[in-house]
Amino acid sequence: MLNQRVSRKPAESLENLASVQRVERLQLALEGAHEAAFDWMLADDRIAWDGAQDPLTLHHDPARLTVGAVFRAWMTEAGRAKLRDIVEQRSEKDVEFSFEFEAASALGSEWLEMRGLRVAAANGGAERLVGLVRIASERVRDAQRLHYLATRDELTGHLNRTSLRTELSGAIEAAHADNQSCAFLVAAIDRLATINEAYGFGAADEVIVAVGERLAAALRGSDIIGRTAGNKFGVIVGNCSEREIALVAERLRSVVRNEVISTRGGTVSATISVGAVCLPASASSSQEAMLRAEEALDHARVKGPDWFALYSKSPQRETARLRLMAVADEVVAALHDKRLVFAYQPIVSAKSRAPAHHECLLRMVRSDGNVLSAGHFIPAAEQLGLIRLVDRYALELTVEKLHAHPEVSLSVNVSGTTASDPSWLQSFVNYVRTHRAVAKRMMVELTETAALNDFEESARFISSLRELGCRVAIDDFGAGYTSFRNLKMLRVDMVKIDGTYIRGLSGSPDNQVFVRTLVDLAKNFNLETVAEWVGSDEDAHLLEKFGVDYFQGFHVGEPQLEPEWMTG
């Protein structure tokens, strides 16, 4: 009888049961996703809510959110404007929408995401809005932080070089349009390496932050500051005549020199040197302005610390600038035509004199077939912001050669300018990750000063490379102010002793003491050593006696465009 009663149950009852179950599943799904569903009838401005209550509880009186006017009042004006655009558009079709808005909460402001369907009325207006609301604060703030990191210098919080250059372009255009003058100044902290050496690791960072704060405090609200390099800040001053630039520079110099800076190592007396350019009279583009401000800074520093110089045109500098621009154009053309190639210089074992790996040294093959060494074009690429493209090209070419020649190990250089760009370093790591099969045969070389320019960023970069199997070397070691304690914290594998201490070593007792000390310290930290610029048997014999692991230099192997392992 029971079976008969069930079999005769009306079909609509089964459908009702299925409908209830669907509603329950939807309700559970919404609660699990912490999303509130809404049905907003625009004619009577009433909102029906269902699902999770999480977004609604941010309002001080959630029960009142059934009234559209209350919901709109909860939004900031920017959110209300987005909502008006959706409601007031004319369309006979239903239209999907999605936007984020900021709303007040008991804990401050929160971000919500509203997405759904604008249901069209017969006249093309909006009849109702149906969709979902969820809390999006974490995602929005993550996006804001990523944008912040992409535009800001991580150490100081000021604009980074790229963002400052964008602002500078706008300032020059505005000065042109308003027939006014503005200025761009570069302030460099004097003797920063000496400060770090005297006061201990980290003191330089504390001085950089303090100087940046003082410079920013001395500017007007409309002026703009950014960090352009390790020890340099760029400042854009609007509506500033050429006569007033010197006054601005003196104010900036005085706020730095007048009070000592407290660091963990003690109090530091710091000064800055300043170079400036008047715009748009002396430069018509941001690139030109930065270059000429740097030229003025160089002139100021020749006079000593705490000096100022204003850029002025000279035939000699103009000729040098045109030559620089011509070289830069040639670099761009060479990149496009793939005329940047490697000369491979062997790094040999001190004991066997057999090549252990090869350093990839960039060369440019000119359109006439002549080959230029890196010294002829890399400085121009660095000054004009092309070095990131060159370094990326070098990385890709290194990986290509490692794939083609599985028997060799190669080292690739990262320039100092590129090493200060966190986003570029991350792209370097990502590229190596996609070619992990060759990573164990790759050595990455960073200069000593570049590694210390942003110690934390360098440490992350080196750690990521080593996790992928790469080895890391510090190039030109001894030329800067790195301590072996810093090297241990960076976890590098090798140091390459600067060639100025190696050249003519057998005839320089002072250099012998210095090199022997470096090698002994390196051994204590389990670091391999390479002596650069080895030039004679006498020098090689001494270096081997000191315990150097590898030699590099014309005496043990010249750079070759097509070494035997490539042609064999």
XYZ file of C-alpha atoms in Angstrom, residues 347 357-360 411-415 443-447 461 471-476 494 496 532 552:
26
model
C 88.006 30.466 -16.044
C 83.582 27.281 -16.964
C 83.426 30.285 -19.288
C 82.306 33.849 -18.675
C 79.997 35.258 -21.354
C 78.484 32.582 -16.307
C 76.292 35.584 -17.129
C 76.559 39.092 -15.689
C 73.784 41.200 -14.170
C 74.549 44.918 -14.325
C 76.781 30.972 -12.827
C 75.263 34.419 -12.209
C 77.717 37.255 -11.500
C 76.757 40.351 -9.487
C 79.152 43.197 -8.820
C 67.398 36.978 -5.637
C 75.641 29.243 -8.600
C 76.267 32.895 -7.738
C 79.527 34.864 -7.777
C 80.419 38.343 -6.567
C 82.444 40.109 -9.261
C 85.106 42.807 -8.704
C 82.325 32.386 -5.188
C 86.143 37.088 -8.020
C 90.863 38.201 -12.418
C 90.927 34.336 -15.342
